[in-house]
């Protein structure tokens, strides 16, 4: 049967991003895998990945029996640091995955320049960046291929799903094979040959999801604009409080603000002897009590996760001990100090999205003032340092 909603959504998202080709998938994770496969990453190849991301970014590399090589983030913006990429490139490096963390586009000019110098492909993980803009171009059109998530929490929600974007017809076809059992496209009047040309999966979406996302796409720019109103108010007001560092907003790009992260500085708040991690948790726990949904979004660098410490993804040490892979690769969280510092001293604040408005944002600001007005009772009391999960 014809997937008319899927076909229409692919056309509409391609037009929205300004690209020639789009594939709708059943998740952002499958879309990321399709991108990695699309540019030809193979067994033993290495792919640069930021140390701060959802682990599915690196998982997509492992799905091709390739090796993730991690790079630390910038101290502001929390995106991959372009200045640290080149030192991680080897003769096996095939691609760089950039993650537009929380919706802020990466420094793409610098990253693309490094990639061009070394003949590498650039893949965008834009799971947080629907509608984000870098120097006049939309996320998803800033590298060789891009992916998006349509998870129910995202700026463009579909319950679950994903997009692949590219301007290259060969990458598009390779990604499409990955999403459709490795089978080539045949004209609809022809009989399906059921002939797999390569490894592939069933990454197809359902029509109901595509229809729903098409309706949501009509509202995306409006809803993103409402997020920016909420964020501007929060940053303007919270930025007046000593010890709170609000997100950066470079003038050459537009942040989609899927997530709003605040960094805390005990020295600026007047508590130089308090550990930054303890200070963060003291403030976070006090805000919990006021009903403010501040919490963690991950808690340590991806290379510190168990799969990378064990060096075993598929059993028998694969793909790291594969004969095609460079031997001796190890992962140590201490190699990513900026990522560690960010996790220790920051938390994220949710509910920026429409239909929440300034009334709720003002409540949050009042709660922050209440907590910071009582720091003498909070910041130095170890009972507030307890690492707990948000319950609001």
XYZ file of C-alpha atoms in Angstrom:
392
model
C 0.000 0.000 0.000
C 1.054 3.582 -0.580
C 2.208 5.525 2.485
C 0.686 8.839 1.465
C 1.129 10.569 4.835
C 4.772 9.472 5.048
C 5.479 10.679 1.517
C 3.823 14.030 2.193
C 5.662 14.487 5.498
C 9.017 13.742 3.876
C 8.354 16.406 1.266
C 7.208 18.953 3.843
C 10.148 18.424 6.211
C 12.647 18.558 3.354
C 11.153 21.885 2.288
C 11.182 23.155 5.871
C 14.883 22.343 6.315
C 15.817 23.403 2.792
C 17.189 19.997 1.757
C 16.564 17.774 -1.255
C 15.865 14.478 0.496
C 14.132 13.292 3.667
C 13.297 9.901 5.135
C 10.822 9.430 7.975
C 11.795 6.661 10.399
C 10.270 5.046 13.471
C 12.658 6.745 15.946
C 15.465 9.248 16.230
C 17.829 6.404 17.093
C 17.057 4.593 13.841
C 17.455 7.870 11.946
C 20.913 8.345 13.461
C 21.908 4.820 12.468
C 20.654 5.446 8.929
C 22.861 8.544 8.729
C 25.950 6.678 9.906
C 25.272 3.928 7.379
C 24.374 6.471 4.725
C 27.829 8.049 4.578
C 29.446 4.630 4.345
C 30.799 4.032 7.852
C 32.021 0.438 8.023
C 33.556 -2.074 10.416
C 36.646 -0.681 12.124
C 36.024 2.909 11.068
C 36.095 5.587 13.750
C 33.517 8.314 14.243
C 33.985 11.439 16.368
C 31.174 11.919 18.922
C 30.754 14.524 21.699
C 31.184 13.244 25.248
C 27.903 14.965 26.151
C 24.887 13.558 24.353
C 22.224 10.895 24.704
C 24.077 7.626 24.281
C 22.077 6.670 21.170
C 24.370 9.017 19.225
C 27.270 6.672 19.940
C 25.076 3.591 19.706
C 24.436 4.398 16.038
C 28.178 4.100 15.423
C 28.313 0.720 17.155
C 25.405 -0.448 14.984
C 27.821 -0.264 12.042
C 30.521 -2.161 13.984
C 32.479 1.084 14.069
C 34.225 2.765 16.989
C 33.054 5.963 18.730
C 35.874 8.362 19.619
C 34.772 11.013 22.093
C 35.604 14.719 22.234
C 35.009 17.109 25.143
C 32.558 20.012 24.969
C 32.964 23.774 25.104
C 32.605 25.316 28.584
C 29.719 27.465 27.324
C 27.019 26.214 25.004
C 27.847 22.581 25.894
C 28.439 21.572 22.261
C 31.436 19.679 20.908
C 34.583 21.816 21.029
C 35.866 22.288 17.448
C 39.371 23.015 18.753
C 39.583 19.525 20.274
C 38.389 17.503 17.286
C 41.548 17.398 15.200
C 43.657 15.747 17.898
C 41.248 12.776 17.899
C 41.367 12.179 14.136
C 43.260 9.098 12.907
C 43.654 7.393 9.554
C 40.538 5.380 10.453
C 38.259 8.351 11.145
C 35.331 8.479 8.719
C 32.902 11.031 10.123
C 32.142 13.609 12.796
C 28.791 13.598 14.566
C 27.844 16.974 15.996
C 25.030 17.280 18.522
C 23.123 20.550 18.720
C 22.811 20.145 22.482
C 19.539 21.373 23.971
C 18.736 23.043 20.616
C 21.786 25.309 20.152
C 23.502 24.800 16.771
C 27.189 23.895 16.961
C 30.017 26.030 15.556
C 29.481 24.552 12.117
C 31.905 26.704 10.128
C 34.834 25.554 12.245
C 33.670 21.931 12.298
C 33.038 21.770 8.555
C 36.479 23.275 7.937
C 38.143 20.518 9.990
C 36.068 17.888 8.187
C 36.968 19.257 4.758
C 40.670 19.346 5.650
C 40.635 15.651 6.565
C 38.059 14.390 4.056
C 35.460 13.527 6.702
C 31.680 13.527 6.605
C 29.656 15.634 9.057
C 26.458 14.238 10.570
C 24.070 16.383 12.599
C 22.291 14.971 15.618
C 19.512 17.542 15.659
C 17.205 15.610 17.984
C 16.822 18.791 20.085
C 17.000 21.305 17.255
C 13.792 21.373 15.207
C 13.701 24.844 13.671
C 17.095 25.919 15.026
C 19.039 28.175 12.652
C 22.762 28.728 12.057
C 23.740 31.712 9.907
C 20.497 31.598 7.986
C 20.347 27.823 7.444
C 18.167 25.361 9.332
C 19.541 22.536 11.420
C 19.491 19.397 9.316
C 21.058 21.284 6.410
C 24.403 22.153 8.006
C 26.414 19.003 7.200
C 26.336 15.971 4.929
C 23.373 14.368 6.686
C 21.099 15.234 9.581
C 18.734 13.430 11.913
C 15.847 14.495 14.126
C 13.777 12.779 16.796
C 9.989 12.925 16.935
C 9.787 11.588 20.482
C 6.822 12.901 22.424
C 9.023 15.259 24.468
C 10.570 17.003 21.466
C 9.743 20.404 19.941
C 8.070 18.534 17.074
C 6.416 15.596 18.852
C 5.010 12.524 17.163
C 4.925 10.056 20.030
C 7.922 8.344 18.454
C 9.690 8.729 15.110
C 12.574 10.408 13.348
C 13.832 12.187 10.224
C 16.892 11.741 8.027
C 17.873 14.748 5.887
C 20.486 15.164 3.159
C 21.213 16.814 -0.167
C 23.220 13.864 -1.485
C 21.288 11.252 -3.514
C 23.801 8.475 -2.783
C 23.672 9.050 0.977
C 19.894 9.165 0.746
C 19.725 5.817 -1.035
C 22.146 4.125 1.381
C 20.155 5.449 4.338
C 16.907 4.319 2.730
C 18.314 0.796 2.269
C 19.165 0.757 5.987
C 15.574 1.671 6.825
C 13.936 -0.863 4.470
C 15.482 -4.307 4.971
C 18.348 -3.512 2.592
C 15.962 -3.636 -0.379
C 16.103 -1.220 -3.299
C 13.177 0.948 -4.311
C 11.105 -0.392 -7.188
C 8.367 1.417 -9.142
C 4.992 0.830 -7.527
C 3.678 -0.923 -10.637
C 6.472 -3.538 -10.375
C 6.446 -6.690 -8.286
C 8.582 -6.449 -5.147
C 11.560 -8.796 -5.640
C 12.258 -9.288 -1.920
C 16.004 -9.034 -2.612
C 18.251 -7.600 0.127
C 21.330 -5.883 -1.302
C 22.864 -5.053 2.080
C 22.127 -5.167 5.789
C 18.958 -3.295 6.617
C 16.283 -2.979 9.267
C 12.603 -2.231 9.549
C 12.817 1.443 10.468
C 9.539 2.381 8.792
C 7.084 4.679 10.610
C 3.335 4.216 10.860
C 0.975 6.391 8.847
C -0.892 7.674 11.901
C 2.331 9.093 13.332
C 3.130 10.808 10.040
C -0.337 12.350 9.867
C -0.026 13.632 13.428
C 3.434 15.111 12.827
C 2.183 16.876 9.698
C -0.406 18.652 11.823
C 2.198 19.535 14.457
C 4.599 20.882 11.844
C 2.102 23.641 11.051
C 2.513 24.858 14.649
C 6.263 24.348 15.081
C 7.415 27.908 14.405
C 4.637 29.350 16.569
C 5.455 27.040 19.467
C 9.191 27.671 19.147
C 8.520 31.414 19.272
C 6.563 30.946 22.508
C 9.482 28.988 23.969
C 11.783 31.890 23.162
C 9.477 34.312 24.979
C 9.563 32.082 28.065
C 13.326 31.634 27.849
C 14.034 35.336 27.382
C 12.024 36.179 30.478
C 13.784 33.508 32.525
C 17.267 34.470 31.360
C 16.619 38.176 31.909
C 15.348 37.603 35.440
C 17.528 34.714 36.618
C 20.607 36.405 35.182
C 20.186 39.095 37.833
C 20.822 36.563 40.608
C 24.460 36.194 41.660
C 25.585 32.612 41.188
C 23.306 31.699 38.268
C 24.750 31.464 34.757
C 22.064 31.441 32.067
C 22.474 29.860 28.595
C 24.487 31.642 25.908
C 22.706 33.005 22.849
C 25.185 33.731 20.026
C 23.865 36.351 17.618
C 24.543 34.224 14.520
C 22.177 31.380 15.446
C 18.737 30.663 16.882
C 18.420 28.169 19.724
C 15.381 25.868 19.641
C 15.600 25.508 23.463
C 14.381 21.964 23.734
C 16.052 22.049 27.159
C 17.017 25.016 29.352
C 20.209 24.454 31.369
C 21.436 26.621 34.240
C 24.991 26.578 35.577
C 25.580 27.489 39.224
C 28.687 29.195 40.622
C 29.020 29.106 44.427
C 31.867 31.650 44.346
C 29.741 34.226 42.544
C 26.948 33.505 45.007
C 29.272 34.255 47.925
C 30.132 30.701 48.995
C 33.665 30.064 47.711
C 34.297 27.218 50.148
C 31.303 25.141 49.051
C 31.944 22.411 46.493
C 30.196 23.262 43.176
C 28.468 19.884 43.132
C 27.201 20.272 46.693
C 26.025 23.794 45.934
C 24.161 22.642 42.844
C 22.360 19.883 44.754
C 21.541 22.167 47.671
C 19.869 24.639 45.323
C 18.220 21.874 43.313
C 16.760 20.180 46.383
C 15.454 23.478 47.714
C 13.824 24.224 44.371
C 12.242 20.753 44.397
C 10.522 21.729 47.609
C 9.108 24.802 45.875
C 7.656 22.686 43.068
C 10.125 23.751 40.391
C 10.915 20.916 37.896
C 14.704 21.202 37.923
C 16.554 17.938 37.447
C 19.437 16.213 35.726
C 19.596 15.372 32.026
C 22.262 12.657 32.225
C 24.868 12.706 34.950
C 28.283 11.725 33.536
C 30.083 11.575 30.168
C 28.875 8.960 27.687
C 32.320 7.269 27.538
C 31.923 6.534 31.247
C 28.901 4.324 30.608
C 29.284 0.618 31.295
C 29.310 -0.517 27.675
C 32.386 1.620 26.981
C 34.121 0.607 30.175
C 33.604 -3.081 29.361
C 34.463 -2.562 25.668
C 31.812 -5.092 24.734
C 28.779 -4.245 22.612
C 27.921 -7.565 20.956
C 29.794 -10.104 23.060
C 33.406 -11.273 22.769
C 34.588 -7.669 22.918
C 33.102 -6.650 19.577
C 33.564 -4.294 17.843
C 36.679 -3.113 19.717
C 38.625 -6.364 19.387
C 37.618 -6.846 15.758
C 40.588 -7.351 13.464
C 39.552 -4.279 11.465
C 39.544 -1.975 14.507
C 42.447 0.014 15.912
C 43.559 -1.727 19.081
C 44.238 -0.162 22.463
C 41.275 2.221 22.600
C 40.213 3.007 26.172
C 37.640 5.392 27.628
C 38.171 7.469 30.770
C 35.622 10.038 31.964
C 38.460 12.131 33.369
C 39.532 12.891 29.804
C 36.454 15.118 29.455
C 36.780 17.725 32.232
C 34.398 20.283 30.732
C 31.666 17.672 30.444
C 32.259 16.569 34.023
C 32.191 20.136 35.324
C 28.939 20.831 33.509
C 27.280 17.789 35.055
C 28.564 18.644 38.533
C 27.460 22.271 38.597
C 24.298 22.483 36.491
C 20.738 21.280 36.167
C 17.966 21.673 33.616
C 14.608 23.370 33.955
C 11.697 21.891 32.060
C 8.300 23.176 30.918
C 9.520 25.913 28.551
C 7.084 24.703 25.931
C 3.733 26.109 24.819
C 1.108 26.341 26.176
C 3.009 27.272 29.334
C 3.496 31.018 29.495
C 4.892 33.860 31.550
C 2.651 33.209 34.542
C 4.436 29.908 35.163
C 7.834 31.437 34.378
C 7.204 34.151 36.982
C 6.401 31.456 39.530
C 9.737 29.813 38.770
C 11.608 33.113 39.127
C 9.941 33.811 42.471
C 10.963 30.349 43.681
C 14.579 30.952 42.642
C 14.614 34.252 44.526
C 13.193 32.567 47.613
C 15.901 29.905 47.537
C 18.772 32.316 46.880
C 17.504 34.700 49.562
C 17.926 31.844 52.032
C 21.275 30.470 50.875
C 22.832 30.917 54.312
C 20.490 28.201 55.560
C 20.794 26.013 52.458
C 24.224 26.203 50.848
C 26.241 25.223 53.919
C 23.919 22.562 55.345
C 24.996 19.041 54.254
C 21.442 17.742 54.572
C 20.658 19.627 51.362
C 23.532 17.971 49.469
C 21.692 14.676 49.061
C 21.639 13.448 45.460
C 17.959 12.759 44.857
C 15.693 12.402 41.847
C 13.176 15.151 41.203
C 9.688 14.506 42.533
C 7.432 17.384 41.528
